[in-house]
Amino acid sequence: MRSAEFVLALLIAVAALVTIARRLGIAYPIFLVIGGLLLGLVPGLPRPDIKPDLIFLLVLPPILYTTAFFTPLRSLRANLGNISSLAIGLIIATAGAAAVVAHALIGGITWPVALALGAIVAPSDSIAAAAIVARLAVPRRIVTLLEGNTPLIPAPALAKRIRPGLELYLKFEGLNPTGSFKDRGMTVAVSRAKAAGARVVLCASTGNTSASAAAYAARGGLRCAVVIPDGQIALGKLAQAMVHGARVLAVRGNFDRALELVRELGDEGAAVVVNSINPDRIEGQKTIAYEIVRQLGGRVPDVHALPVGNAGNITATWKGYSERSAKEGGGVPRMMGFQAEGAAPIVRGARVMEPKTLATAIKIGNPASWQGANDARDRSKGLIDMVSDDEIVAAYRALADLEGVFVEPASAAGVAGLLKIGPTGALGEAKVAVCTLTGHGLKDPERAVQVSPKVETVNDDLAELRKALLQ
Ligand code: F0G
């Protein structure tokens, strides 16, 4: 074979291997190595005269790429925006280096062909290099507590109760650093606020947003002010905001009023508002969709159920799924949001002036992302329904009893919803369902104690203890 034909064959092989590798989600250098070894077996192919420094140049890109493979994509994506000029520089540099290697290795090819070969190899490798640079830069630039990567727990016992044959998974967001899903968005919102020179972040909250904002502000060296509805947030959340040094103000009014006031303060420019009306929060929170599909080995769930309060989470989760599908294919789940019966403005189609529910996290009568929730429901052919407090508590206890997972009451609304609609046939042919469990049970220990059997006290006497235990 002449050199030109050899190069052409090599180009086609590389393109094919890269395509296959991308489809399978495998680092393509592995394919290149396998392909190279196979090519080596073909008799009569020109044998390049490999010098040690060239070997170094040749192995460098796969090493870079493989290292990048272990870089969490989240931080790569968050950083690439800031280092795009660096990335372009790296593409040019890597293309040049690869061209030199190709020219030296494959005798007789012309420089344009060598450059073309280099250009094929370069983009991925330079992104890999950029990722490494980004990774080195992460601790300084991004305010993070290493949120995300929460477990996706199979829940066969609950699944059976919802609909036989259903595969149910619980995305336990209560295992984020501050115990709720808010951390995914807060890392982006606080990092960007800090980068823009803000000194104070501000939020209205039913508790979890304030806990998260307080922690990330502390970590980022910013001040944090939180406005909560007086007497209506769970003890654990209040404790978090306080211990992280936030300025906590309780307004005599509900969450909706607190958010209105915070918005006005934000408009005055005194502080950056880190509620989910801040688009950075949505960008961070959408990562959950990518993570779930990865954890399911590339499968997209048929149904995704979650509680709905201010509706930022359903908006973000849907954004994640739809953007992922537009890029990588595979479809989207039906989004199923559940509000508490006494706080169900979206279901009722009108603002609720005095929302009521024991699930204080979603005690919201005028969701800021109302439109986002409607879009998620309509575009995904899903639904937004409501569950009673009794159904929420039943799901809360079932999660703890049947699956060993302790969540706060609002977090059980998604499961309560599936338990409610499962028997009605509303799940259709769905095979795989995912529920976001938004917050940890320890956030609201008072509720746990209240719905559980009382602790008995006995004397320090073995016989009495034995009798009581074996009763
Ligand atoms: N579950 C929990 C545990 C929450 O804290 C929230 C919202 C939701 C569900 C609902 O999510 O608002 O995006 O629809 N908590 C906000 C807060 C309002 O201030 O902590 P959403």
Short mmCIF file of N, CA, C and O and ligand atoms in Angstrom, two decimals, residues 179-182 203-212 227-229 233 237 255 259 275-276 281-282 285 306-316 338-339 346 359-364 367-369 373 407-413 436-440 443, ligand 1:
data_model
loop_
_atom_site.label_atom_id
_atom_site.label_comp_id
_atom_site.label_asym_id
_atom_site.label_seq_id
_atom_site.Cartn_x
_atom_site.Cartn_y
_atom_site.Cartn_z
N GLY A 179 -27.52 18.31 53.03
CA GLY A 179 -28.68 17.47 53.25
C GLY A 179 -29.87 17.73 52.35
O GLY A 179 -30.97 17.23 52.63
N SER A 180 -29.67 18.49 51.27
CA SER A 180 -30.77 18.63 50.31
C SER A 180 -30.24 18.87 48.90
O SER A 180 -29.06 19.17 48.71
N PHE A 181 -31.17 18.76 47.93
CA PHE A 181 -30.80 18.93 46.51
C PHE A 181 -30.32 20.35 46.19
O PHE A 181 -29.75 20.59 45.13
N LYS A 182 -30.57 21.29 47.09
CA LYS A 182 -30.25 22.70 46.81
C LYS A 182 -28.77 22.90 46.52
O LYS A 182 -28.40 23.84 45.82
N CYS A 203 -31.50 35.12 50.33
CA CYS A 203 -32.59 34.26 49.84
C CYS A 203 -33.77 34.29 50.79
O CYS A 203 -33.62 34.59 51.98
N ALA A 204 -34.93 33.97 50.24
CA ALA A 204 -36.10 33.64 51.06
C ALA A 204 -36.16 32.13 51.06
O ALA A 204 -35.77 31.51 50.07
N SER A 205 -36.65 31.54 52.16
CA SER A 205 -36.57 30.08 52.16
C SER A 205 -37.54 29.44 53.12
O SER A 205 -37.87 29.98 54.17
N THR A 206 -37.97 28.22 52.72
CA THR A 206 -38.70 27.38 53.67
C THR A 206 -37.70 26.53 54.46
O THR A 206 -38.09 25.61 55.15
N GLY A 207 -36.42 26.80 54.29
CA GLY A 207 -35.41 26.16 55.14
C GLY A 207 -34.19 25.61 54.42
O GLY A 207 -33.06 25.92 54.77
N ASN A 208 -34.42 24.79 53.41
CA ASN A 208 -33.27 24.14 52.77
C ASN A 208 -32.41 25.09 51.95
O ASN A 208 -31.18 24.99 51.97
N THR A 209 -33.05 26.01 51.24
CA THR A 209 -32.26 26.97 50.47
C THR A 209 -31.39 27.79 51.43
O THR A 209 -30.22 28.05 51.15
N SER A 210 -31.96 28.17 52.57
CA SER A 210 -31.19 28.99 53.50
C SER A 210 -30.02 28.20 54.09
O SER A 210 -28.91 28.73 54.24
N ALA A 211 -30.24 26.92 54.38
CA ALA A 211 -29.16 26.09 54.93
C ALA A 211 -28.03 25.98 53.91
O ALA A 211 -26.84 26.11 54.24
N SER A 212 -28.41 25.77 52.66
CA SER A 212 -27.41 25.60 51.61
C SER A 212 -26.68 26.92 51.33
O SER A 212 -25.45 26.96 51.27
N VAL A 227 -34.20 35.05 54.72
CA VAL A 227 -35.50 35.51 55.21
C VAL A 227 -36.43 34.30 55.23
O VAL A 227 -36.66 33.67 54.19
N ILE A 228 -36.93 33.99 56.42
CA ILE A 228 -37.77 32.79 56.55
C ILE A 228 -39.16 33.18 57.06
O ILE A 228 -39.31 34.19 57.73
N PRO A 229 -40.15 32.34 56.73
CA PRO A 229 -41.48 32.59 57.31
C PRO A 229 -41.43 32.24 58.79
O PRO A 229 -40.97 31.15 59.16
N ILE A 233 -40.30 26.88 59.75
CA ILE A 233 -39.27 26.03 59.13
C ILE A 233 -38.75 25.00 60.13
O ILE A 233 -38.74 25.24 61.34
N LYS A 237 -32.99 22.75 59.72
CA LYS A 237 -32.64 23.73 58.68
C LYS A 237 -32.26 25.07 59.32
O LYS A 237 -31.29 25.71 58.91
N PHE A 255 -43.96 32.11 53.04
CA PHE A 255 -42.81 32.07 52.14
C PHE A 255 -43.00 33.00 50.95
O PHE A 255 -42.09 33.71 50.54
N LEU A 259 -40.45 35.88 49.75
CA LEU A 259 -39.77 35.91 48.44
C LEU A 259 -40.02 37.24 47.73
O LEU A 259 -39.12 37.80 47.10
N ASN A 275 -32.15 32.45 45.30
CA ASN A 275 -33.32 31.57 45.13
C ASN A 275 -33.30 31.02 43.71
O ASN A 275 -32.51 31.47 42.88
N SER A 276 -34.22 30.09 43.43
CA SER A 276 -34.16 29.45 42.11
C SER A 276 -34.64 30.37 40.98
O SER A 276 -34.62 29.98 39.82
N ARG A 281 -28.89 28.80 39.59
CA ARG A 281 -29.36 27.68 40.42
C ARG A 281 -29.91 26.57 39.54
O ARG A 281 -29.66 25.38 39.75
N ILE A 282 -30.67 26.95 38.52
CA ILE A 282 -31.29 25.97 37.62
C ILE A 282 -30.19 25.21 36.87
O ILE A 282 -30.26 23.98 36.72
N GLN A 285 -28.75 22.66 39.19
CA GLN A 285 -29.68 21.61 39.59
C GLN A 285 -30.00 20.64 38.44
O GLN A 285 -30.38 19.50 38.68
N LEU A 306 -41.34 13.90 41.50
CA LEU A 306 -40.69 14.74 42.51
C LEU A 306 -41.70 15.70 43.15
O LEU A 306 -42.76 15.96 42.56
N PRO A 307 -41.36 16.19 44.35
CA PRO A 307 -42.24 17.18 44.98
C PRO A 307 -42.13 18.51 44.27
O PRO A 307 -41.08 18.83 43.71
N VAL A 308 -43.19 19.30 44.31
CA VAL A 308 -43.15 20.64 43.70
C VAL A 308 -43.56 21.69 44.74
O VAL A 308 -44.62 21.57 45.36
N GLY A 309 -42.68 22.67 44.93
CA GLY A 309 -42.98 23.77 45.83
C GLY A 309 -42.91 25.06 45.05
O GLY A 309 -43.88 25.50 44.43
N ASN A 310 -41.71 25.62 44.99
CA ASN A 310 -41.50 26.84 44.23
C ASN A 310 -41.28 26.51 42.74
O ASN A 310 -41.14 27.39 41.91
N ALA A 311 -41.17 25.22 42.45
CA ALA A 311 -41.13 24.67 41.08
C ALA A 311 -39.79 24.86 40.36
O ALA A 311 -39.68 24.60 39.17
N GLY A 312 -38.75 25.28 41.09
CA GLY A 312 -37.43 25.38 40.48
C GLY A 312 -36.88 24.00 40.12
O GLY A 312 -36.26 23.81 39.08
N ASN A 313 -37.13 23.04 41.00
CA ASN A 313 -36.52 21.73 40.81
C ASN A 313 -37.10 20.99 39.61
O ASN A 313 -36.36 20.38 38.84
N ILE A 314 -38.40 21.05 39.44
CA ILE A 314 -39.00 20.35 38.29
C ILE A 314 -38.54 21.04 36.99
O ILE A 314 -38.25 20.37 35.99
N THR A 315 -38.42 22.37 37.05
CA THR A 315 -37.94 23.12 35.89
C THR A 315 -36.51 22.70 35.53
O THR A 315 -36.20 22.43 34.36
N ALA A 316 -35.67 22.61 36.55
CA ALA A 316 -34.25 22.28 36.31
C ALA A 316 -34.08 20.83 35.87
O ALA A 316 -33.31 20.54 34.95
N PHE A 338 -45.61 16.60 42.25
CA PHE A 338 -46.69 16.49 43.23
C PHE A 338 -46.61 17.61 44.26
O PHE A 338 -45.57 17.83 44.88
N GLN A 339 -47.72 18.31 44.39
CA GLN A 339 -47.84 19.36 45.39
C GLN A 339 -48.63 18.83 46.58
O GLN A 339 -49.34 17.82 46.46
N ILE A 346 -50.61 25.08 41.37
CA ILE A 346 -50.48 24.69 39.96
C ILE A 346 -51.62 23.74 39.58
O ILE A 346 -52.23 23.85 38.51
N ALA A 359 -45.84 19.47 55.34
CA ALA A 359 -44.57 19.43 54.59
C ALA A 359 -44.11 20.87 54.36
O ALA A 359 -44.30 21.44 53.29
N THR A 360 -43.52 21.46 55.40
CA THR A 360 -43.24 22.90 55.37
C THR A 360 -42.36 23.32 54.20
O THR A 360 -42.46 24.45 53.73
N ALA A 361 -41.52 22.41 53.71
CA ALA A 361 -40.61 22.77 52.61
C ALA A 361 -41.37 23.17 51.35
O ALA A 361 -40.88 23.97 50.54
N ILE A 362 -42.56 22.61 51.17
CA ILE A 362 -43.32 22.91 49.94
C ILE A 362 -44.63 23.65 50.26
O ILE A 362 -45.60 23.59 49.50
N LYS A 363 -44.62 24.36 51.36
CA LYS A 363 -45.79 25.15 51.76
C LYS A 363 -45.71 26.49 51.02
O LYS A 363 -45.28 27.51 51.57
N ILE A 364 -46.07 26.45 49.76
CA ILE A 364 -45.88 27.59 48.87
C ILE A 364 -47.14 27.78 48.03
O ILE A 364 -47.67 26.81 47.47
N PRO A 367 -45.82 29.70 43.23
CA PRO A 367 -44.47 29.27 42.82
C PRO A 367 -43.81 30.23 41.82
O PRO A 367 -44.46 30.63 40.84
N ALA A 368 -42.55 30.56 42.07
CA ALA A 368 -41.83 31.48 41.19
C ALA A 368 -41.63 30.87 39.79
O ALA A 368 -41.63 31.57 38.80
N SER A 369 -41.44 29.56 39.73
CA SER A 369 -41.20 28.92 38.42
C SER A 369 -42.44 28.18 37.92
O SER A 369 -42.34 27.10 37.34
N ALA A 373 -42.78 24.80 35.47
CA ALA A 373 -43.43 23.54 35.85
C ALA A 373 -44.47 23.14 34.80
O ALA A 373 -44.57 21.97 34.40
N VAL A 407 -36.24 10.45 54.99
CA VAL A 407 -36.31 11.74 54.29
C VAL A 407 -37.16 12.70 55.10
O VAL A 407 -37.83 12.30 56.06
N GLU A 408 -37.14 13.96 54.73
CA GLU A 408 -38.06 14.88 55.39
C GLU A 408 -39.43 14.76 54.70
O GLU A 408 -39.51 14.29 53.56
N PRO A 409 -40.51 15.17 55.38
CA PRO A 409 -41.85 14.90 54.83
C PRO A 409 -42.05 15.36 53.38
O PRO A 409 -42.54 14.59 52.55
N ALA A 410 -41.66 16.61 53.06
CA ALA A 410 -41.89 17.11 51.69
C ALA A 410 -41.24 16.19 50.65
O ALA A 410 -41.78 16.00 49.55
N SER A 411 -40.12 15.60 51.01
CA SER A 411 -39.38 14.77 50.07
C SER A 411 -40.13 13.50 49.70
O SER A 411 -39.81 12.85 48.71
N ALA A 412 -41.11 13.15 50.53
CA ALA A 412 -41.86 11.93 50.26
C ALA A 412 -43.02 12.18 49.30
O ALA A 412 -43.70 11.24 48.90
N ALA A 413 -43.23 13.45 48.90
CA ALA A 413 -44.41 13.76 48.08
C ALA A 413 -44.37 13.05 46.72
O ALA A 413 -45.41 12.62 46.22
N THR A 436 -37.12 11.74 42.98
CA THR A 436 -36.14 12.54 43.71
C THR A 436 -36.59 12.62 45.16
O THR A 436 -37.72 13.04 45.44
N LEU A 437 -35.70 12.21 46.07
CA LEU A 437 -35.94 12.41 47.50
C LEU A 437 -35.12 13.64 47.86
O LEU A 437 -33.90 13.59 47.99
N THR A 438 -35.83 14.77 48.01
CA THR A 438 -35.16 16.07 47.98
C THR A 438 -34.33 16.42 49.22
O THR A 438 -33.36 17.16 49.13
N GLY A 439 -34.74 15.90 50.40
CA GLY A 439 -34.01 16.31 51.61
C GLY A 439 -33.95 15.21 52.66
O GLY A 439 -34.78 14.30 52.69
N HIS A 440 -32.97 15.30 53.53
CA HIS A 440 -32.74 14.26 54.54
C HIS A 440 -33.74 14.36 55.70
O HIS A 440 -34.17 15.44 56.07
N LYS A 443 -33.44 16.69 58.87
CA LYS A 443 -33.80 18.10 58.79
C LYS A 443 -34.96 18.42 59.73
O LYS A 443 -35.11 19.53 60.19
N1 F0G B 1 -38.35 19.29 48.76
C1 F0G B 1 -37.65 19.99 49.67
C2 F0G B 1 -37.04 19.22 50.78
C3 F0G B 1 -37.50 21.38 49.54
O1 F0G B 1 -36.81 22.04 50.45
C4 F0G B 1 -38.12 22.04 48.46
C5 F0G B 1 -38.01 23.49 48.31
C6 F0G B 1 -38.83 21.26 47.53
C7 F0G B 1 -38.92 19.90 47.72
C8 F0G B 1 -39.50 21.87 46.36
O2 F0G B 1 -38.58 22.26 45.40
O3 F0G B 1 -39.22 24.65 45.32
O4 F0G B 1 -37.79 23.65 43.58
O5 F0G B 1 -40.19 23.06 43.71
N2 F0G B 1 -37.52 24.25 49.18
C9 F0G B 1 -37.31 25.69 48.97
C10 F0G B 1 -36.52 26.26 50.12
C11 F0G B 1 -38.53 26.45 48.66
O6 F0G B 1 -36.62 27.46 50.40
O7 F0G B 1 -35.75 25.53 50.75
P1 F0G B 1 -38.96 23.48 44.42
#
